[in-house]
Short mmCIF file of C-alpha atoms in Angstrom, two decimals:
data_model
loop_
_atom_site.label_atom_id
_atom_site.label_comp_id
_atom_site.label_asym_id
_atom_site.label_seq_id
_atom_site.Cartn_x
_atom_site.Cartn_y
_atom_site.Cartn_z
CA UNK A 132 -6.84 21.35 -4.52
CA UNK A 133 -7.81 18.26 -2.50
CA UNK A 134 -6.97 18.92 1.14
CA UNK A 135 -8.67 15.72 2.30
CA UNK A 136 -5.73 13.76 0.91
CA UNK A 137 -3.52 15.31 3.58
CA UNK A 138 -2.56 12.85 6.34
CA UNK A 139 -1.94 15.75 8.74
CA UNK A 140 -3.21 19.31 9.17
CA UNK A 141 -0.21 20.74 7.31
CA UNK A 142 -0.74 23.26 4.51
CA UNK A 143 1.88 21.51 2.36
CA UNK A 144 -0.81 19.65 0.41
CA UNK A 145 -2.63 22.79 -0.74
CA UNK A 146 -1.62 24.66 -3.87
CA UNK A 147 -2.17 28.26 -4.91
CA UNK A 148 -2.54 29.15 -8.58
CA UNK A 149 0.96 30.63 -8.49
CA UNK A 150 2.46 27.42 -7.10
CA UNK A 151 0.59 25.35 -9.67
CA UNK A 152 2.17 27.32 -12.52
CA UNK A 153 5.60 26.04 -11.43
CA UNK A 154 4.58 22.44 -12.13
CA UNK A 155 5.44 20.81 -15.45
CA UNK A 156 2.52 20.47 -17.85
CA UNK A 157 2.08 16.72 -17.25
CA UNK A 158 1.72 17.29 -13.51
CA UNK A 159 -0.80 20.10 -14.06
CA UNK A 160 -2.88 17.91 -16.36
CA UNK A 161 -2.88 14.99 -13.93
CA UNK A 162 -3.59 17.17 -10.89
CA UNK A 163 -6.68 18.36 -12.73
CA UNK A 164 -7.66 14.69 -13.14
CA UNK A 165 -7.19 14.10 -9.40
CA UNK A 166 -9.45 17.02 -8.54
CA UNK A 167 -12.06 16.07 -11.17
CA UNK A 168 -12.36 12.54 -9.74
CA UNK A 169 -12.48 13.93 -6.21
CA UNK A 170 -15.33 16.30 -7.13
CA UNK A 171 -17.27 13.51 -8.85
CA UNK A 172 -17.16 11.36 -5.73
CA UNK A 173 -18.23 14.30 -3.59
CA UNK A 174 -21.22 14.94 -5.82
CA UNK A 175 -19.82 18.27 -7.02
CA UNK A 176 -20.11 17.56 -10.73
CA UNK A 177 -19.09 14.96 -13.27
CA UNK A 178 -16.72 15.78 -16.11
CA UNK A 179 -15.53 12.47 -17.57
CA UNK A 180 -14.73 14.12 -20.91
CA UNK A 181 -12.31 16.55 -19.25
CA UNK A 182 -10.79 13.66 -17.29
CA UNK A 183 -10.18 11.50 -20.36
CA UNK A 184 -8.88 14.39 -22.46
CA UNK A 185 -6.39 15.50 -19.81
CA UNK A 186 -5.12 11.94 -19.27
CA UNK A 187 -4.72 11.41 -23.01
CA UNK A 188 -2.73 14.64 -23.43
CA UNK A 189 -0.57 13.79 -20.42
CA UNK A 190 0.08 10.29 -21.83
CA UNK A 191 1.21 11.75 -25.17
CA UNK A 192 3.54 14.20 -23.42
CA UNK A 193 4.97 11.40 -21.27
CA UNK A 194 5.56 9.28 -24.38
CA UNK A 195 7.39 12.21 -25.97
CA UNK A 196 9.52 12.56 -22.85
CA UNK A 197 10.38 8.84 -22.90
CA UNK A 198 11.46 9.08 -26.55
CA UNK A 199 14.08 11.64 -25.49
CA UNK A 200 15.78 9.39 -22.92
CA UNK A 201 18.56 8.55 -25.38
CA UNK A 202 19.33 12.24 -25.79
CA UNK A 203 19.44 13.41 -22.19
CA UNK A 204 19.24 12.07 -18.61
CA UNK A 205 15.54 12.72 -18.05
CA UNK A 206 15.02 10.06 -15.38
CA UNK A 207 13.84 12.57 -12.77
CA UNK A 208 11.16 14.08 -15.04
CA UNK A 209 9.99 10.67 -16.24
CA UNK A 210 9.70 9.23 -12.73
CA UNK A 211 7.87 12.34 -11.53
CA UNK A 212 5.32 11.97 -14.34
CA UNK A 213 4.95 8.22 -13.90
CA UNK A 214 4.35 8.44 -10.16
CA UNK A 215 1.65 11.01 -10.89
CA UNK A 216 0.09 8.60 -13.39
CA UNK A 217 0.18 5.78 -10.81
CA UNK A 218 -1.60 7.98 -8.28
CA UNK A 219 -4.28 9.00 -10.78
CA UNK A 220 -4.86 5.41 -11.92
CA UNK A 221 -5.09 4.02 -8.37
CA UNK A 222 -7.49 6.82 -7.44
CA UNK A 223 -9.76 5.63 -10.24
CA UNK A 224 -9.41 1.88 -9.63
CA UNK A 225 -7.22 -0.56 -7.71
CA UNK A 226 -7.55 -2.85 -10.73
CA UNK A 227 -6.67 -0.16 -13.26
CA UNK A 228 -3.56 0.15 -15.43
CA UNK A 229 -1.43 1.56 -12.59
CA UNK A 230 0.85 -1.48 -12.86
CA UNK A 231 1.68 -0.58 -16.48
CA UNK A 232 3.15 2.73 -15.30
CA UNK A 233 4.97 1.01 -12.42
CA UNK A 234 6.52 -1.58 -14.73
CA UNK A 235 7.33 1.13 -17.26
CA UNK A 236 9.14 3.23 -14.67
CA UNK A 237 11.10 0.20 -13.45
CA UNK A 238 12.06 -0.73 -17.01
CA UNK A 239 13.16 2.76 -18.06
CA UNK A 240 15.08 3.42 -14.85
CA UNK A 241 16.48 -0.12 -14.79
CA UNK A 242 16.00 0.21 -10.98
CA UNK A 243 19.53 0.81 -9.78
CA UNK A 244 21.02 3.05 -7.08
CA UNK A 245 22.66 5.06 -9.86
CA UNK A 246 19.47 5.81 -11.80
CA UNK A 247 17.38 6.43 -8.67
CA UNK A 248 19.98 8.79 -7.21
CA UNK A 249 19.23 11.30 -10.01
CA UNK A 250 15.52 11.44 -9.10
CA UNK A 251 13.49 13.37 -6.57
CA UNK A 252 13.63 11.41 -3.31
CA UNK A 253 9.86 11.71 -2.73
CA UNK A 254 9.26 10.11 -6.14
CA UNK A 255 11.73 7.31 -5.35
CA UNK A 256 9.95 6.69 -2.05
CA UNK A 257 6.56 6.62 -3.79
CA UNK A 258 7.82 4.19 -6.44
CA UNK A 259 9.29 1.87 -3.80
CA UNK A 260 6.18 1.92 -1.60
CA UNK A 261 3.93 1.27 -4.61
CA UNK A 262 6.02 -1.71 -5.69
CA UNK A 263 6.40 -3.11 -2.16
CA UNK A 264 2.71 -2.94 -1.26
CA UNK A 265 1.64 -3.81 -4.79
CA UNK A 266 3.67 -7.01 -4.42
CA UNK A 267 1.77 -7.99 -1.26
CA UNK A 268 -1.35 -8.46 -3.40
CA UNK A 269 0.36 -9.88 -6.49
CA UNK A 270 -0.44 -13.50 -7.50
CA UNK A 271 2.44 -15.97 -7.79
CA UNK A 272 2.29 -16.12 -11.59
CA UNK A 273 3.39 -12.47 -11.74
CA UNK A 274 6.30 -12.84 -9.29
CA UNK A 275 9.79 -12.92 -10.82
CA UNK A 276 13.41 -13.05 -9.72
CA UNK A 277 13.91 -9.41 -10.81
CA UNK A 278 11.53 -8.38 -8.06
CA UNK A 279 13.89 -9.75 -5.40
CA UNK A 280 16.69 -7.53 -6.71
CA UNK A 281 14.35 -4.54 -6.79
CA UNK A 282 13.23 -5.11 -3.20
CA UNK A 283 16.84 -5.33 -2.03
CA UNK A 284 17.59 -2.02 -3.77
CA UNK A 285 14.48 -0.45 -2.22
CA UNK A 286 15.59 -1.56 1.22
CA UNK A 287 18.97 0.08 0.73
CA UNK A 288 17.61 3.25 -0.88
CA UNK A 289 14.85 3.79 1.70
CA UNK A 290 17.47 3.72 4.44
CA UNK A 291 19.47 6.41 2.62
CA UNK A 292 16.65 8.76 1.53
CA UNK A 293 16.22 10.35 4.96
CA UNK A 294 12.50 10.91 4.42
CA UNK A 295 10.06 11.44 7.26
CA UNK A 296 7.63 8.53 6.73
CA UNK A 297 4.88 10.41 8.56
CA UNK A 298 4.78 12.96 5.74
CA UNK A 299 4.16 10.29 3.08
CA UNK A 300 0.96 8.52 1.95
CA UNK A 301 2.06 5.35 3.79
CA UNK A 302 3.59 6.29 7.18
CA UNK A 303 4.98 2.86 8.01
CA UNK A 304 7.74 2.53 10.65
CA UNK A 305 11.00 1.56 8.93
CA UNK A 306 11.23 -1.68 10.92
CA UNK A 307 7.79 -2.78 9.73
CA UNK A 308 8.45 -1.72 6.15
CA UNK A 309 11.65 -3.78 6.26
CA UNK A 310 9.64 -6.79 7.48
CA UNK A 311 7.16 -6.32 4.61
CA UNK A 312 10.05 -6.33 2.14
CA UNK A 313 11.39 -9.53 3.73
CA UNK A 314 7.98 -11.26 3.48
CA UNK A 315 7.69 -10.27 -0.18
CA UNK A 316 11.16 -11.64 -0.88
CA UNK A 317 10.24 -14.88 0.89
CA UNK A 318 7.09 -15.27 -1.23
CA UNK A 319 8.99 -14.57 -4.45
CA UNK A 320 11.84 -16.96 -3.59
CA UNK A 321 9.38 -19.67 -2.56
CA UNK A 322 7.57 -19.36 -5.88
CA UNK A 323 10.85 -19.54 -7.83
CA UNK A 324 11.93 -22.59 -5.79
CA UNK A 325 8.62 -24.34 -6.52
CA UNK A 326 8.94 -23.63 -10.24
CA UNK A 327 12.37 -25.26 -10.31
CA UNK A 328 11.67 -27.97 -7.71
CA UNK A 329 14.27 -26.50 -5.39
CA UNK A 330 14.39 -26.29 -1.61
CA UNK A 331 13.94 -22.81 -0.17
CA UNK A 332 16.58 -21.97 2.39
CA UNK A 333 15.19 -18.83 4.00
CA UNK A 334 12.93 -19.00 7.05
CA UNK A 335 10.06 -16.90 8.31
CA UNK A 336 11.06 -17.25 11.97
CA UNK A 337 13.43 -14.27 11.88
CA UNK A 338 10.82 -12.04 10.26
CA UNK A 339 8.18 -13.03 12.81
CA UNK A 340 10.59 -12.34 15.67
CA UNK A 341 11.44 -8.87 14.34
CA UNK A 342 7.78 -7.92 14.05
CA UNK A 343 6.98 -9.22 17.52
CA UNK A 344 9.98 -7.41 19.02
CA UNK A 345 8.93 -4.08 17.51
CA UNK A 346 8.02 -1.65 20.30
CA UNK A 347 5.46 0.87 19.04
CA UNK A 348 5.68 3.08 22.14
CA UNK A 349 9.47 3.25 21.92
CA UNK A 350 9.19 4.06 18.21
CA UNK A 351 6.70 6.88 18.87
CA UNK A 352 8.79 8.25 21.75
CA UNK A 353 11.81 8.41 19.44
CA UNK A 354 10.10 10.66 16.90
CA UNK A 355 10.98 14.35 16.62
CA UNK A 356 9.52 16.89 19.07
CA UNK A 357 6.79 18.05 16.66
CA UNK A 358 5.16 14.61 16.88
CA UNK A 359 5.35 14.14 20.65
CA UNK A 360 1.90 15.67 21.39
CA UNK A 361 0.50 12.85 19.23
CA UNK A 362 2.83 10.07 20.36
CA UNK A 363 0.01 7.95 21.77
CA UNK A 364 -2.04 8.00 18.56
CA UNK A 365 1.11 7.41 16.50
CA UNK A 366 1.89 4.38 18.65
CA UNK A 367 -1.58 3.04 17.81
CA UNK A 368 -0.89 3.70 14.12
CA UNK A 369 2.36 1.72 14.39
CA UNK A 370 0.56 -1.19 16.08
CA UNK A 371 -1.95 -1.13 13.23
CA UNK A 372 0.73 -1.61 10.57
CA UNK A 373 2.79 -4.07 12.65
CA UNK A 374 -0.12 -6.40 13.38
CA UNK A 375 -1.35 -6.17 9.77
CA UNK A 376 2.13 -7.10 8.54
CA UNK A 377 2.26 -10.17 10.79
CA UNK A 378 -1.18 -11.23 9.55
CA UNK A 379 -0.06 -10.70 5.94
CA UNK A 380 2.77 -13.15 6.60
CA UNK A 381 0.51 -15.74 8.23
CA UNK A 382 -2.21 -15.37 5.57
CA UNK A 383 -0.08 -15.38 2.43
CA UNK A 384 2.66 -17.82 3.41
CA UNK A 385 0.43 -20.52 4.98
CA UNK A 386 2.82 -21.89 7.57
CA UNK A 387 2.29 -25.64 7.65
CA UNK A 388 3.99 -27.58 10.42
CA UNK A 389 3.81 -31.14 11.69
CA UNK A 390 4.60 -29.89 15.18
CA UNK A 391 1.47 -29.57 17.34
CA UNK A 392 3.16 -26.88 19.45
CA UNK A 393 4.24 -24.93 16.36
CA UNK A 394 0.68 -25.01 15.00
CA UNK A 395 -0.69 -23.86 18.36
CA UNK A 396 1.88 -21.06 18.56
CA UNK A 397 1.06 -19.91 15.05
CA UNK A 398 -2.65 -19.91 15.95
CA UNK A 399 -2.04 -17.87 19.11
CA UNK A 400 0.09 -15.39 17.16
CA UNK A 401 -2.61 -15.06 14.56
CA UNK A 402 -5.38 -14.39 17.07
CA UNK A 403 -3.23 -11.88 18.98
CA UNK A 404 -2.32 -10.02 15.78
CA UNK A 405 -5.97 -10.02 14.67
CA UNK A 406 -7.12 -8.67 18.04
CA UNK A 407 -4.44 -5.94 18.04
CA UNK A 408 -5.32 -4.96 14.48
CA UNK A 409 -9.06 -4.72 15.17
CA UNK A 410 -8.49 -2.72 18.34
CA UNK A 411 -6.08 -0.28 16.68
CA UNK A 412 -8.40 0.31 13.71
CA UNK A 413 -11.35 0.88 16.05
CA UNK A 414 -9.28 3.31 18.12
CA UNK A 415 -8.12 5.23 15.04
CA UNK A 416 -11.70 5.68 13.81
CA UNK A 417 -12.77 6.74 17.29
CA UNK A 418 -10.13 9.49 17.09
CA UNK A 419 -11.71 10.66 13.82
CA UNK A 420 -14.59 12.15 15.84
CA UNK A 421 -11.94 14.27 17.61
CA UNK A 422 -10.45 15.46 14.29
CA UNK A 423 -7.97 12.60 14.09
CA UNK A 424 -6.60 12.04 10.58
CA UNK A 425 -4.83 8.68 10.82
CA UNK A 426 -7.88 6.86 9.47
CA UNK A 427 -6.93 8.28 6.06
CA UNK A 428 -3.73 6.25 5.92
CA UNK A 429 -4.63 2.75 7.15
CA UNK A 430 -6.11 1.45 3.89
CA UNK A 431 -3.84 -1.61 3.61
CA UNK A 432 -4.24 -2.67 7.28
CA UNK A 433 -8.03 -2.41 6.91
CA UNK A 434 -8.01 -4.78 3.93
CA UNK A 435 -5.73 -7.24 5.74
CA UNK A 436 -8.08 -7.07 8.75
CA UNK A 437 -11.06 -7.70 6.48
CA UNK A 438 -9.40 -10.75 4.94
CA UNK A 439 -8.83 -12.18 8.42
CA UNK A 440 -12.40 -11.36 9.50
CA UNK A 441 -13.78 -13.13 6.44
CA UNK A 442 -11.40 -16.05 7.01
CA UNK A 443 -12.66 -16.50 10.57
CA UNK A 444 -16.31 -15.97 9.69
CA UNK A 445 -16.42 -12.62 11.49
CA UNK A 446 -18.34 -9.48 10.58
CA UNK A 447 -16.92 -6.98 8.10
CA UNK A 448 -19.68 -4.35 8.38
CA UNK A 449 -17.58 -1.86 10.35
CA UNK A 450 -14.69 -2.09 7.88
CA UNK A 451 -16.88 -1.87 4.77
CA UNK A 452 -18.91 1.07 6.07
CA UNK A 453 -15.75 3.02 6.86
CA UNK A 454 -14.14 2.11 3.54
CA UNK A 455 -17.23 3.51 1.78
CA UNK A 456 -16.94 6.67 3.88
CA UNK A 457 -13.23 6.97 3.03
CA UNK A 458 -14.06 6.82 -0.69
CA UNK A 459 -15.94 10.11 -0.37
CA UNK A 460 -13.53 11.65 2.15
CA UNK A 461 -10.43 10.90 0.09
CA UNK A 462 -11.98 11.18 -3.34
CA UNK A 463 -10.83 7.73 -4.43
CA UNK A 464 -12.75 4.75 -5.80
CA UNK A 465 -10.12 2.41 -4.31
CA UNK A 466 -11.76 2.10 -0.89
CA UNK A 467 -15.18 1.34 -2.38
CA UNK A 468 -13.59 -1.42 -4.44
CA UNK A 469 -11.90 -2.76 -1.31
CA UNK A 470 -15.28 -2.98 0.44
CA UNK A 471 -16.68 -4.93 -2.53
CA UNK A 472 -13.60 -7.18 -2.46
CA UNK A 473 -14.17 -8.03 1.22
CA UNK A 474 -17.86 -8.77 0.64
CA UNK A 475 -16.85 -11.14 -2.17
CA UNK A 476 -14.56 -12.98 0.27
CA UNK A 477 -17.45 -13.53 2.69
CA UNK A 478 -19.50 -15.00 -0.17
CA UNK A 479 -16.54 -17.15 -1.26
CA UNK A 480 -16.18 -18.59 2.24
CA UNK A 481 -19.88 -19.41 2.35
CA UNK A 482 -19.83 -20.99 -1.12
CA UNK A 483 -16.99 -23.30 -0.05
CA UNK A 484 -19.07 -24.58 2.86
CA UNK A 485 -16.79 -23.38 5.67
CA UNK A 486 -18.33 -24.23 9.03
CA UNK A 487 -18.97 -21.75 11.85
CA UNK A 488 -15.85 -21.13 13.96
CA UNK A 489 -13.55 -22.63 11.34
CA UNK A 490 -10.64 -20.60 9.93
CA UNK A 491 -11.01 -20.81 6.17
CA UNK A 492 -7.63 -20.32 4.49
CA UNK A 493 -8.11 -18.22 1.37
CA UNK A 494 -5.85 -19.01 -1.55
CA UNK A 495 -3.78 -15.83 -2.00
CA UNK A 496 -3.41 -16.38 -5.74
CA UNK A 497 -7.14 -16.91 -6.17
CA UNK A 498 -8.36 -13.86 -4.25
CA UNK A 499 -5.72 -11.60 -5.81
CA UNK A 500 -5.91 -13.00 -9.34
CA UNK A 501 -6.61 -9.47 -10.65
CA UNK A 502 -3.51 -8.08 -8.88
CA UNK A 503 -5.01 -4.98 -7.22
CA UNK A 504 -3.24 -2.55 -4.91
CA UNK A 505 -4.77 -1.55 -1.57
CA UNK A 506 -2.13 0.82 -0.29
CA UNK A 507 -2.28 4.37 -1.59
#
């Protein structure tokens, strides 16, 4: 089907014709779309007509399924179809209508432990991850109080799902995923407080401490026996996500302090996180030459690293070249769009007259006005 999507060497991501026949019709239609896009990017043919026809038929069948929700509890089937649609849309564009399917799923399911408990746990995990990482690149005008409640439910559900994160499209350590949820909640609450001229009570100090206390080697050593031969590379992967998460906090929340020491400490933290992120990404791509596969699953950290590089006036060539390569490897336009996004940031910094050596603070709402997703 599309084995390059696989984060590991497992055969689980490959389908025989017999296995494909067991899928519902919507899934079969959308899997065909995935493969068609993958082949186009690999130069193996272009069949846009087939792609559009299959998506249109799948959309009609999904609409028919939604119309039946008053007659039977079809949450599991609807979520399965909608997560497939999200994947197909993100594969085609990070700016595409993927958010429509995400919002539709959240509305139909009314995001509650009760409704989610009836669904396939892999679909629930995918929905949560999409919403969590989609929120990291959502402008303030689209943030709402409902999103806080959803994030709290995700935090609870993810702890109960008992899913191996290393067998998902975003293998983030639970501690780091929890920190990402906390940062999102902080951003949402801050925006709500500003709208109503209220004082925000929550602090970022606790989140920063949790990220800094995370021990990647201890995390890797605690994984099951099947992962131990790769514990060193998995530790590097964990560092990649941890340092990117800390940078996301420092970039998006703009910690302003009148304390000279606090400003210095924040600057030191930022440089250390940036250094760790660059080193881990470089190491992961070095492993690619030895058949390493972790480069396939560090899309979000690479974008965060690129934002910081552009902010500090650094070079983004290495990141952009590898994002372009990933577009072909993974059969997704998303990485190519991410490379273009980072190049636009460099031009934005230059147009604003930022001097050499100066950290130019990008406005999160401005650079993410189109609300993309750089995660899947």
